[in-house]
Short mmCIF file of C-alpha atoms in Angstrom, two decimals:
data_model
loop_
_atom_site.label_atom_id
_atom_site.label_comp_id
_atom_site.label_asym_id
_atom_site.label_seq_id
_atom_site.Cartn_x
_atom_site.Cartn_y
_atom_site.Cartn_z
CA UNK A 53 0.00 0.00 0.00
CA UNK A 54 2.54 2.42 0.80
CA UNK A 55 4.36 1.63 -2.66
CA UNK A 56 0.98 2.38 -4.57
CA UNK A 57 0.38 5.70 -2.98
CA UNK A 58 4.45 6.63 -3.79
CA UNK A 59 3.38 5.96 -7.23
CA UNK A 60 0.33 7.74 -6.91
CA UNK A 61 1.91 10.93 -5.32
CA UNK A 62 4.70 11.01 -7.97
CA UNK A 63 2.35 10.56 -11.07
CA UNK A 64 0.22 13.34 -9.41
CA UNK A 65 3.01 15.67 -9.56
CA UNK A 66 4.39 14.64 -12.81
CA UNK A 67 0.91 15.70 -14.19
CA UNK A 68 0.99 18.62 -12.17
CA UNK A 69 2.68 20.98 -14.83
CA UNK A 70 0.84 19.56 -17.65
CA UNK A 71 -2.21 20.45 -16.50
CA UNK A 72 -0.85 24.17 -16.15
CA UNK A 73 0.04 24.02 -19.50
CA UNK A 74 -3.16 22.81 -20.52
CA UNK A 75 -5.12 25.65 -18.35
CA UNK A 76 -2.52 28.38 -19.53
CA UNK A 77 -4.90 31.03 -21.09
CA UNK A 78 -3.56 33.20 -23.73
CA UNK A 79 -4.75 36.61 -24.35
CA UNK A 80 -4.45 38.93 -27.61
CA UNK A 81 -4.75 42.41 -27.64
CA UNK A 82 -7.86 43.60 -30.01
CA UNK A 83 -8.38 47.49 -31.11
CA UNK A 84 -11.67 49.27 -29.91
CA UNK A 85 -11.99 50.65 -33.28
CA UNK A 86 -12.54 48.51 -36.95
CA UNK A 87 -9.72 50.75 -38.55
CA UNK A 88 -7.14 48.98 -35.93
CA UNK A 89 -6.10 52.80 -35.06
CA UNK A 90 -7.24 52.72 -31.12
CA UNK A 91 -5.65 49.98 -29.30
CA UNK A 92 -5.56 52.36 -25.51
CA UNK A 93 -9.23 53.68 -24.72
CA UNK A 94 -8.13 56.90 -22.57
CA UNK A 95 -10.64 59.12 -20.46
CA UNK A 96 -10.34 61.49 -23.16
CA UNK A 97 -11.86 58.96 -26.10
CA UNK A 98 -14.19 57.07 -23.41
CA UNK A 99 -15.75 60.84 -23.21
CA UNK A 100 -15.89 62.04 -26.78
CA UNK A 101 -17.49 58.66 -27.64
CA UNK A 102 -20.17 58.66 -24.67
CA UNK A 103 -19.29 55.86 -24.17
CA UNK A 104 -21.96 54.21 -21.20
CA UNK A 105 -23.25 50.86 -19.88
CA UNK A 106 -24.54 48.44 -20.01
CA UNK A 107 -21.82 47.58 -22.78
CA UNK A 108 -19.33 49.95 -21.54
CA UNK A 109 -18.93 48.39 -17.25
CA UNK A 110 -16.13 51.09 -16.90
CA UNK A 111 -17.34 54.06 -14.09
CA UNK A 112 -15.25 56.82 -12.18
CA UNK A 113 -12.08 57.81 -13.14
CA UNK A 114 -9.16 55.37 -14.89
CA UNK A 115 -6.11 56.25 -16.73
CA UNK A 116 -6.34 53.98 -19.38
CA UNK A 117 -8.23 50.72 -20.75
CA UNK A 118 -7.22 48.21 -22.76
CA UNK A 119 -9.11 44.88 -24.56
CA UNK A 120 -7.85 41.66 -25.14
CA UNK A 121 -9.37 37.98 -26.72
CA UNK A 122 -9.05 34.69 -26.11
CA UNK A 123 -11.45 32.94 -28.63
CA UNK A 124 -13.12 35.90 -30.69
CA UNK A 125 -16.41 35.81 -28.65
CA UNK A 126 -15.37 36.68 -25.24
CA UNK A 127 -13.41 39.36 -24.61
CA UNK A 128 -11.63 41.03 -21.91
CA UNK A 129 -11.45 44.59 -20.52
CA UNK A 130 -8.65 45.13 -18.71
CA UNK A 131 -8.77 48.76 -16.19
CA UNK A 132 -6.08 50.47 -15.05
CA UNK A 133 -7.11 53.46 -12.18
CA UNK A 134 -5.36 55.96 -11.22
CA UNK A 135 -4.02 54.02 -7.77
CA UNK A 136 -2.43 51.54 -9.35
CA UNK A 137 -5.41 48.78 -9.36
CA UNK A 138 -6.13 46.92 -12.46
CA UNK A 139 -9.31 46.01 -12.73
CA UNK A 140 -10.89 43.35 -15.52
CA UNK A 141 -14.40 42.99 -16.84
CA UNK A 142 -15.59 40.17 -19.14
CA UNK A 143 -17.35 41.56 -22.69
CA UNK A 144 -19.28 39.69 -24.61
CA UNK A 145 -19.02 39.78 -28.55
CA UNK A 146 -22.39 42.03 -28.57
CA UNK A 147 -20.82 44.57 -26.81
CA UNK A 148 -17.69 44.92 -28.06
CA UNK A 149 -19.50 45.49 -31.61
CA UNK A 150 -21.38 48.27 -30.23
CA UNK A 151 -18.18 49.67 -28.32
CA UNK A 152 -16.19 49.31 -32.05
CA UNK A 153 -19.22 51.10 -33.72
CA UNK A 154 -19.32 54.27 -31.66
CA UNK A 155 -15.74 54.61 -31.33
CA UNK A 156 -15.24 53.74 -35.30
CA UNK A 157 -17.47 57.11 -35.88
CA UNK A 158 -15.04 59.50 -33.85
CA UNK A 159 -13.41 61.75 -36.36
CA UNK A 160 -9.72 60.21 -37.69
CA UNK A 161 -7.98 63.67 -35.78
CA UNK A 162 -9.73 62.12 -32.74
CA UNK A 163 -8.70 58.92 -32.47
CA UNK A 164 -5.77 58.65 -33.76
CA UNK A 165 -2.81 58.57 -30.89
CA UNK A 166 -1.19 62.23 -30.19
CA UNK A 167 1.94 61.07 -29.44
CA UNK A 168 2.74 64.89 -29.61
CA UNK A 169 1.33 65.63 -26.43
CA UNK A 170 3.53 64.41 -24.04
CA UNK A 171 6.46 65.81 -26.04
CA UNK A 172 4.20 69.30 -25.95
CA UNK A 173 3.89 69.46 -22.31
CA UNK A 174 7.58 68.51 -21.71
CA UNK A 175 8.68 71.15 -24.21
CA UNK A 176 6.12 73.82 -22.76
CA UNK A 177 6.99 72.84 -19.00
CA UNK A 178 10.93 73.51 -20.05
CA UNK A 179 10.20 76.88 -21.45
CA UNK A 180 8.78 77.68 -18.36
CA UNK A 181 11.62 76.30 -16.15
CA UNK A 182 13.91 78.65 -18.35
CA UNK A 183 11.60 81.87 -18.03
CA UNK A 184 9.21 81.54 -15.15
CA UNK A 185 10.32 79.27 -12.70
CA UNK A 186 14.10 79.60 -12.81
CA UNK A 187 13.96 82.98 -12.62
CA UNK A 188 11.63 83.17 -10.27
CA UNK A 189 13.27 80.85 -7.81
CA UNK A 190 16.71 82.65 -8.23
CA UNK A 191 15.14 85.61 -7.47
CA UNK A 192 13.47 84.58 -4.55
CA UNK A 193 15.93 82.73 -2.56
CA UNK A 194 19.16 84.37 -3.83
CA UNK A 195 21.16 87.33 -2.22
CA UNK A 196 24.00 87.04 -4.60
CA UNK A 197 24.96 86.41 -7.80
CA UNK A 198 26.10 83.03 -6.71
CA UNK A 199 23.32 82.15 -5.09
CA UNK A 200 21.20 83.28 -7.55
CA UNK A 201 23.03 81.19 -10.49
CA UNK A 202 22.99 77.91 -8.88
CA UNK A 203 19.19 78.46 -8.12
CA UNK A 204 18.45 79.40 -11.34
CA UNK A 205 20.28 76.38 -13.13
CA UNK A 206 18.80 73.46 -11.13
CA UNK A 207 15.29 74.80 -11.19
CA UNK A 208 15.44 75.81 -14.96
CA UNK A 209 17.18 71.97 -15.69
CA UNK A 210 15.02 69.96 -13.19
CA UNK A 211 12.00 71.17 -14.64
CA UNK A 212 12.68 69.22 -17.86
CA UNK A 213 12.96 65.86 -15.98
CA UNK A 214 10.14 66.76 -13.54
CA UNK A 215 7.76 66.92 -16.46
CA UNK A 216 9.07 63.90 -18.16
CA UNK A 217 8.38 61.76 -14.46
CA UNK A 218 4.66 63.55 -14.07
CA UNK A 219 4.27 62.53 -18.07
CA UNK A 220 5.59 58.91 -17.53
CA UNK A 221 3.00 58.07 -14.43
CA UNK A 222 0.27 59.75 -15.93
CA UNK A 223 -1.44 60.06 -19.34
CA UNK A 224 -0.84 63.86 -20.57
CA UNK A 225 -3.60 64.84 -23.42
CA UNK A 226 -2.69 67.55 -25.48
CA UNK A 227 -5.29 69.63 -24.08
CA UNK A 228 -3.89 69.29 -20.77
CA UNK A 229 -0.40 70.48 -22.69
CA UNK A 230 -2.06 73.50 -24.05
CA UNK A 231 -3.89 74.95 -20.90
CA UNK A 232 -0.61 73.54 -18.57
CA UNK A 233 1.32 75.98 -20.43
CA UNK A 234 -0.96 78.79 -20.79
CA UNK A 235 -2.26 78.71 -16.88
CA UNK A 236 1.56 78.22 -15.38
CA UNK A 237 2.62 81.51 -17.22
CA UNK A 238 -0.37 83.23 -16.60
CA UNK A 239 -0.31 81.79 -13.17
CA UNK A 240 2.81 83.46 -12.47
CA UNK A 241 1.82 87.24 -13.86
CA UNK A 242 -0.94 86.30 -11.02
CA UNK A 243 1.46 85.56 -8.31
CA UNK A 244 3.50 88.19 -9.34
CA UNK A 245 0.27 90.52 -9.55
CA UNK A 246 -0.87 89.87 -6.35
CA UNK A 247 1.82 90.26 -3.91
CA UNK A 248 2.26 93.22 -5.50
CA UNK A 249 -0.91 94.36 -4.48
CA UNK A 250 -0.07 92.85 -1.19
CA UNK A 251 2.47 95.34 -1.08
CA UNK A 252 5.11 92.60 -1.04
CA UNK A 253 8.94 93.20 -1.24
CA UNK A 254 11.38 91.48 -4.32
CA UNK A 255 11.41 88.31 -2.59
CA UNK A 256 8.03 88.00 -2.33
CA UNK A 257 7.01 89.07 -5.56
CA UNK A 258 9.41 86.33 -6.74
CA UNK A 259 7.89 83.41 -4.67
CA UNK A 260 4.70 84.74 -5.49
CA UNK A 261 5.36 84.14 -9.10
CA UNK A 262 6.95 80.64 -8.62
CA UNK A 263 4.37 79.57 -6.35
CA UNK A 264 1.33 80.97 -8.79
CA UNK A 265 3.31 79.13 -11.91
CA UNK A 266 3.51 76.12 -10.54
CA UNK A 267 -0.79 76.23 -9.13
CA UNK A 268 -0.94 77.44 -12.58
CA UNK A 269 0.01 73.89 -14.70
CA UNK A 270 -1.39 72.41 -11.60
CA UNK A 271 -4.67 73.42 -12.40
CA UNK A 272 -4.10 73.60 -16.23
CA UNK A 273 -3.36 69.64 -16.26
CA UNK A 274 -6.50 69.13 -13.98
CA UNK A 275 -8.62 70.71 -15.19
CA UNK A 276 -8.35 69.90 -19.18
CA UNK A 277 -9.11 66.25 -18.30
CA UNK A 278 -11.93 65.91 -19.78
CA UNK A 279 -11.57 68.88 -22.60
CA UNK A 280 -10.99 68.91 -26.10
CA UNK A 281 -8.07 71.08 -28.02
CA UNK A 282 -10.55 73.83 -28.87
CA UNK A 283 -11.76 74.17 -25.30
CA UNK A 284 -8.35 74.58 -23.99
CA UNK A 285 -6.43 77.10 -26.33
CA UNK A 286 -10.08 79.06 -26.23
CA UNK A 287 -9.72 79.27 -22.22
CA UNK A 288 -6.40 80.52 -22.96
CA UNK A 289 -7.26 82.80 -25.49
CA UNK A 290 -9.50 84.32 -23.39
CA UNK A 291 -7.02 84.90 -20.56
CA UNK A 292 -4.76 86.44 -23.04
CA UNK A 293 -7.01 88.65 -24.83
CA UNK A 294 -8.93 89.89 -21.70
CA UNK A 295 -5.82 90.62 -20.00
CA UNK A 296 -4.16 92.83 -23.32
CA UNK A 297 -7.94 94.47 -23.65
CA UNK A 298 -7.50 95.64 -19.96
CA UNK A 299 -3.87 96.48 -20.35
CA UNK A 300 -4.95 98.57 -23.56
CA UNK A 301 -8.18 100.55 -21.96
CA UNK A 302 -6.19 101.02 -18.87
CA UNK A 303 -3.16 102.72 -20.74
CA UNK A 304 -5.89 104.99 -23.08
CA UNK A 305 -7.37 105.98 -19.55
CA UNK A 306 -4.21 107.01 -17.55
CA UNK A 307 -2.49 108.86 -20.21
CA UNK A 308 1.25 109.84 -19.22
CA UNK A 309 3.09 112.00 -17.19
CA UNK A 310 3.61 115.03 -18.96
CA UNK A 311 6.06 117.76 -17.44
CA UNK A 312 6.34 121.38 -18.40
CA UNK A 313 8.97 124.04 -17.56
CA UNK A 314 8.58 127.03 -16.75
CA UNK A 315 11.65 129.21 -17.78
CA UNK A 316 10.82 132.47 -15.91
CA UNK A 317 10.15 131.01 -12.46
CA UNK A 318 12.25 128.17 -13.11
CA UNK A 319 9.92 125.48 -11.72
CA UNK A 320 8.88 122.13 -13.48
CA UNK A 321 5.18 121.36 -12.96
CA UNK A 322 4.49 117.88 -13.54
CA UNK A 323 0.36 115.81 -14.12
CA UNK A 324 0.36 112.56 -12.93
CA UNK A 325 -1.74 109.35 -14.34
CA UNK A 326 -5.10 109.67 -13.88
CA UNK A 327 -4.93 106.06 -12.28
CA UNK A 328 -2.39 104.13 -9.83
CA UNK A 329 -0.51 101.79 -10.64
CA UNK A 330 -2.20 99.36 -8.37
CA UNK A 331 -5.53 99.83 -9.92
CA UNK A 332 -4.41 98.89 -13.40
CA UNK A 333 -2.86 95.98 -12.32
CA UNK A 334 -5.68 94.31 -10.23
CA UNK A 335 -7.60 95.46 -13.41
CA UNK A 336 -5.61 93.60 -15.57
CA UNK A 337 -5.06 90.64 -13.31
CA UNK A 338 -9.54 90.16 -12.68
CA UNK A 339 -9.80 90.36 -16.78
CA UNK A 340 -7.14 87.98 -16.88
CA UNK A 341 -8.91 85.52 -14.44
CA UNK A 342 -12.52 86.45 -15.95
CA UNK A 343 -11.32 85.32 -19.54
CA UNK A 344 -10.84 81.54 -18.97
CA UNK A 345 -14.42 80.59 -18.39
CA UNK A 346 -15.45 83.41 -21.00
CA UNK A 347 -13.27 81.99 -23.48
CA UNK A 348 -14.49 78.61 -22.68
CA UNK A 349 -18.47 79.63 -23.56
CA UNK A 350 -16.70 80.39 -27.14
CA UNK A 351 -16.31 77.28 -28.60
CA UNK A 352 -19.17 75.61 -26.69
CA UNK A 353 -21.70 77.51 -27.49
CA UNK A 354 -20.97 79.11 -30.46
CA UNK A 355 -23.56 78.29 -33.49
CA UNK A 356 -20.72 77.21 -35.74
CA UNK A 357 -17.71 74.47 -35.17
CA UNK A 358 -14.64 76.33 -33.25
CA UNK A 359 -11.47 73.84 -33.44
CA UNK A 360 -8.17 74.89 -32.29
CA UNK A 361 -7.30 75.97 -35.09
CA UNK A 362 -9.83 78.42 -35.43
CA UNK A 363 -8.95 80.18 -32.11
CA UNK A 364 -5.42 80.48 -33.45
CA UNK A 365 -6.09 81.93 -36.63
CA UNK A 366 -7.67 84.51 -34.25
CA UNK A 367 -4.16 86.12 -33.29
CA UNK A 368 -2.91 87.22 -36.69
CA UNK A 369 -5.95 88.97 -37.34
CA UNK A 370 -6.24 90.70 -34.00
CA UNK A 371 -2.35 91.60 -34.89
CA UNK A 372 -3.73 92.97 -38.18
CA UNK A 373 -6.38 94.61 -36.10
CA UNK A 374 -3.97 96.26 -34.05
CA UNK A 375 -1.64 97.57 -36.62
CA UNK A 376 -3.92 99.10 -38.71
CA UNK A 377 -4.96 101.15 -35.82
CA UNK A 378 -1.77 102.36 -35.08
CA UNK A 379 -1.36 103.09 -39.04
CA UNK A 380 -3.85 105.50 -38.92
CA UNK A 381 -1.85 107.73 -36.12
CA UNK A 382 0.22 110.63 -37.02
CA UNK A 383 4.09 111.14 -36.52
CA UNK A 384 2.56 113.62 -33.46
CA UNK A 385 0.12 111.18 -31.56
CA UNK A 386 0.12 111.02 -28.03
CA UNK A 387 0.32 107.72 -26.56
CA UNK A 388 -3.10 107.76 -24.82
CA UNK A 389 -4.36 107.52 -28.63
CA UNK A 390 -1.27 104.99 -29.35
CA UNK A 391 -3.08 102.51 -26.70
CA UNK A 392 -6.79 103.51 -27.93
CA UNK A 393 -6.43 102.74 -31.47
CA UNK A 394 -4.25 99.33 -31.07
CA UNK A 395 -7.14 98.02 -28.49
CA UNK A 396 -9.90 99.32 -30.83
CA UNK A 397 -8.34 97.78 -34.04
CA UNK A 398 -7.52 94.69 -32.11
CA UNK A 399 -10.68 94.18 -30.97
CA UNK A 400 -12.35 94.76 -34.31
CA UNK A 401 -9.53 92.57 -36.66
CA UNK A 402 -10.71 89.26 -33.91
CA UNK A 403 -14.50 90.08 -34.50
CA UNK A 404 -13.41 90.26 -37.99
CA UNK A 405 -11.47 86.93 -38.33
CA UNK A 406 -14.16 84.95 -36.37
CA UNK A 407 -16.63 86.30 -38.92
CA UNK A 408 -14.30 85.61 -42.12
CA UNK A 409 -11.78 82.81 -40.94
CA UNK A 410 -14.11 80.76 -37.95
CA UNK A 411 -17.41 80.96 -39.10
CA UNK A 412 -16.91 79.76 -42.96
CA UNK A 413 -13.89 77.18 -42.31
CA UNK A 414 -12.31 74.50 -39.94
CA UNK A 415 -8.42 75.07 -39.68
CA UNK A 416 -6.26 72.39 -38.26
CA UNK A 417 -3.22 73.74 -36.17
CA UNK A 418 -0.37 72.94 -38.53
CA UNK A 419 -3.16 75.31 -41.00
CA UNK A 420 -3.32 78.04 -38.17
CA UNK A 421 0.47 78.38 -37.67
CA UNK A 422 0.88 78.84 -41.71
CA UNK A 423 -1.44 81.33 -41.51
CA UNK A 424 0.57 82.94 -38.95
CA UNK A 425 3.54 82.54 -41.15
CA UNK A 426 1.89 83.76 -44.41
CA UNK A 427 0.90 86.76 -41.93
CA UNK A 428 4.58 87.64 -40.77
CA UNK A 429 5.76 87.51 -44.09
CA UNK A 430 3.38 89.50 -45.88
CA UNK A 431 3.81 92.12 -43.53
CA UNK A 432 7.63 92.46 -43.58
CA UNK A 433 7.44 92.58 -47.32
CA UNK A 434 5.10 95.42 -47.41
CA UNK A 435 7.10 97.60 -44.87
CA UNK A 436 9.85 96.11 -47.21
CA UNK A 437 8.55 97.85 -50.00
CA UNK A 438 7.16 101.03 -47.66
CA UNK A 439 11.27 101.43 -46.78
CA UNK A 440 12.10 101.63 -50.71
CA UNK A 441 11.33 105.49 -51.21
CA UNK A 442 12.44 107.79 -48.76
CA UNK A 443 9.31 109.49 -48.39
CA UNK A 444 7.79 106.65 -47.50
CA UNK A 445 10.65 106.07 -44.72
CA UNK A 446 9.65 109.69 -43.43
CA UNK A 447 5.81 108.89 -43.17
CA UNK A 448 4.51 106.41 -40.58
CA UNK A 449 0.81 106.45 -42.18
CA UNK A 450 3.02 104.95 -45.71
CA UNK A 451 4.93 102.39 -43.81
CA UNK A 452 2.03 101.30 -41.50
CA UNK A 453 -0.82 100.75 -44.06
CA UNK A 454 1.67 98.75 -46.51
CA UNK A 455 2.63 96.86 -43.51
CA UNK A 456 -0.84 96.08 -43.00
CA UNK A 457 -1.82 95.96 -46.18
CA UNK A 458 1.23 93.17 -46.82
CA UNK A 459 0.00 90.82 -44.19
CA UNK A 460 -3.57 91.11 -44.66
CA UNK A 461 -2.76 89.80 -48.57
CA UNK A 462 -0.16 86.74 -46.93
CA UNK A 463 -2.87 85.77 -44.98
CA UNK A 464 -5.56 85.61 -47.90
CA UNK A 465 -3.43 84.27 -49.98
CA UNK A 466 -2.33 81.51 -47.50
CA UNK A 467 -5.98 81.14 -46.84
CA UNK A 468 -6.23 80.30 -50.53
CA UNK A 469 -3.46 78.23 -50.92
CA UNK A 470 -4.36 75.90 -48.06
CA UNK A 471 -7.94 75.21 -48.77
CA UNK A 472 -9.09 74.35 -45.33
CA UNK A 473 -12.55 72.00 -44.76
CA UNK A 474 -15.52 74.36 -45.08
CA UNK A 475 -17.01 74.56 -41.03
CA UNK A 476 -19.05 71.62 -40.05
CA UNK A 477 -20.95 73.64 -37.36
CA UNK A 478 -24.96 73.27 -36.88
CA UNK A 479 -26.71 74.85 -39.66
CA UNK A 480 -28.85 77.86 -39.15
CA UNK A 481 -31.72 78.94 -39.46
CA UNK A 482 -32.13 81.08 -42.76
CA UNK A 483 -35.07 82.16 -44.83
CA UNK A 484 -34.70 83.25 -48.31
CA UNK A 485 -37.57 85.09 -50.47
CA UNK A 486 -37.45 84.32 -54.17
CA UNK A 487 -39.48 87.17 -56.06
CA UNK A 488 -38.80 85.30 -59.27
CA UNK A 489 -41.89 83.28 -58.62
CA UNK A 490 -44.69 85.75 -57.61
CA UNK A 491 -45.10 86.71 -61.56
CA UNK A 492 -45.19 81.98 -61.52
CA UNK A 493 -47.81 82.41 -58.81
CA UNK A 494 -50.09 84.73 -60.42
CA UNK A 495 -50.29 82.68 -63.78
CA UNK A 496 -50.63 79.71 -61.95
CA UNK A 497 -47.93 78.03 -63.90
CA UNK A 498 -47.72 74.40 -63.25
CA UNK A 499 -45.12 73.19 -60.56
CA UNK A 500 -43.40 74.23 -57.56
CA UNK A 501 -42.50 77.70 -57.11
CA UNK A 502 -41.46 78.31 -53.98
CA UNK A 503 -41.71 82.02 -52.88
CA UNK A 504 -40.29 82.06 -48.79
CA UNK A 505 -37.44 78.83 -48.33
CA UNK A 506 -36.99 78.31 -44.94
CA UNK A 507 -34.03 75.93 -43.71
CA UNK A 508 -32.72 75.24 -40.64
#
């Protein structure tokens, strides 16, 4: 007996391992789309594609999902949260077809993998650590040169690989790229901003600005979770613009300090601003704060499509704006009327480019930025040609409007050149009269003459 359960123990564990074998399950990885181009479902997709149960098990927050096979009818869903955890949920074929048809109908710019972004925010975190934060942290801990080298070089240097770690652990969009760049230099102006209105020495001014850069792309990469491109560069937009309205009001308010002399008494009598300092900058600094959720109403509830593009292509022709403004001054213009007509024009050139550029086409970013570069161009060959006669040289109102006049061609012809997708916005309502077919009406001619079309 004992020599048959030996034998019985060792054959046991000889068949041990083959039964592993035998049991061993082996997964495939399987794309959420039918064009093979999504193989990592991130929050950002799961959102844009509503995606919702019963076929969809996934709730709260995750950082990324990924599905697998085993036998082509039973699939796998495999959950990583934010903590760590994987979870796993079993699909059936049924749902997975209805999870591959809504994500199949996201546009191709959608779903296919920005790779870009993570580069993006490393790139726009490191411009910052040269700019804002280095200097800032010299400045704020430093009493010497020394000091204020050292600080400057580790900060401006560790910011690259601090970006890289906080892009490795977590899953950067390029939304949360855009904004994170936008909000930590903006956050620092802030910082800056308001310990100056805090009546705060250098120092604090400093840490004020390194502290408000760094809430800044804090709240930039939180907060553009769940956004898409053209709701992040429109928050920023609106920052920008609100803040350079402010700054361009304010200055056409104050004036300057104008001094006169008075040769027979000898005294100089000097006007002051109309303004403080400290009221122009807490000015500045509220329509700085107010534009983020204004510019984030402009893309979601605007009539027509807004894509990231669109709100770039805004900046050349507030430029445009702005110069031709200016173009209309005199060699004698005060600088009160300097700052009114550049905010005027500016203001009128983006009202003008969301009616011509937004409103009747979709630009894509690479589009934007050669719009931007047609711009540039055009311009510097028109004050090119403005710099050819010397009495053009002599007279700003010459130099300006072929300036203008230069880069408002570049940027048609760019315009023209590229050929960017007509919008695909909600159409609107419209009703057209047709008086052609009241004389049709009254002879009752046979068919349909329509007198009032109404789409919408």
């Amino acid at each position: 007996m004992n020599r048959i359960r030996r034998l019985v123990t060792f054959g046991a564990l000889l068949l041990l391992p083959l039964s592993r074998v035998h049991a061993q399950i082996i997964e495939r990885p399987v794309p959420f789309d039918s064009n093979g181009l999504v193989t990592v479902m991130t929050p950002f997709l799961a959102d844009r594609a509503a995606l919702r149960p019963p076929w969809w098990p996934v709730s709260g927050e995750f950082t990324e999902a990924r599905l697998f096979t085993a036998n082509d009818s039973t699939y796998v869903l495999a959950v990583t949260r934010r903590t760590g955890v994987v979870e796993r949920y079993t699909l059936s074929g049924t749902d997975r077809d209805a999870i591959r048809a809504v994500v199949s109908r996201l546009p191709r710019e959608v779903i296919v993998a920005r790779t870009d972004a993570r580069n993006a925010f490393i790139r726009g975190q490191t411009f910052l650590g040269l700019f804002v934060y280095g200097p800032a942290f010299a400045g704020a801990i430093g009493d010497n040169a020394g000091t204020q080298s050292a600080g400057y070089l580790v900060v401006a240097g560790g910011s690259f690989f601090a970006a890289s770690e906080i892009s490795r652990r977590m899953f950067i969009s390029r939304p949360q790229a855009d904004l994170s760049t936008n909000m930590g230099l903006n956050g620092a102006l802030a910082g800056w901003a308001t310990t100056y209105l805090l009546s705060g020495g250098d120092k604090a001014q400093f840490a004020g600005a390194l502290i408000g850069g760094l809430t800044g792309a804090t709240i930039g990469v939180r907060s553009a979770r769940n956004m898409t491109e053209a709701d992040a560069v429109a928050m920023g937009w609106g920052s920008d613009i609100g803040a350079l309205i402010a700054f361009g009001t304010m200055e056409a308010l104050r004036g300057t300090t104008d001094c006169t002399f008075d040769p027979a008494t000898g005294l100089t009598s000097c006007t002051s601003r109309r303004l403080s300092d400290r009221s122009e900058v807490a000015i500045v600094l509220a329509s700085g704060v107010i534009g983020y959720p204004l510019g984030l109403l402009y893309p979601r509830n605007a009539t027509y499509n807004v894509t990231a593009g669109d709100v770039k292509t805004l900046a050349p022709a507030t430029a445009l704006g702005a110069g031709a403004g200016i173009a209309f001054l005199g060699r004698d213009a005060s600088y009160r009327q300097f700052a009114a007509l550049a905010t005027v024009g500016g203001v009128l050139g983006m009202m003008a480019g969301d009616r011509f550029l937004v409103q009747r086409y979709d630009h894509t970013r690479a589009e934007a930025d050669r719009i931007s570069l047609g711009t540039a161009a055009g311009a510097l060959m028109g004050a090119g040609i403005a710099a050819l006669g010397k009495s053009s040289r002599e007279n700003p109102h010459v130099i300006g409007g072929l300036a203008v006049g230069g880069g408002l061609a570049g940027l048609i012809i760019t315009e023209r050149y590229l050929r960017p997708n007509p919008d695909a916005g909600r159409p609107r309502f419209r009703v057209t009269f047709n008086p052609a077919s009241i004389p049709l009406l009254a002879a009752r001619t046979p068919g349909n003459h329509s007198l009032i079309d109404v789409r919408f």
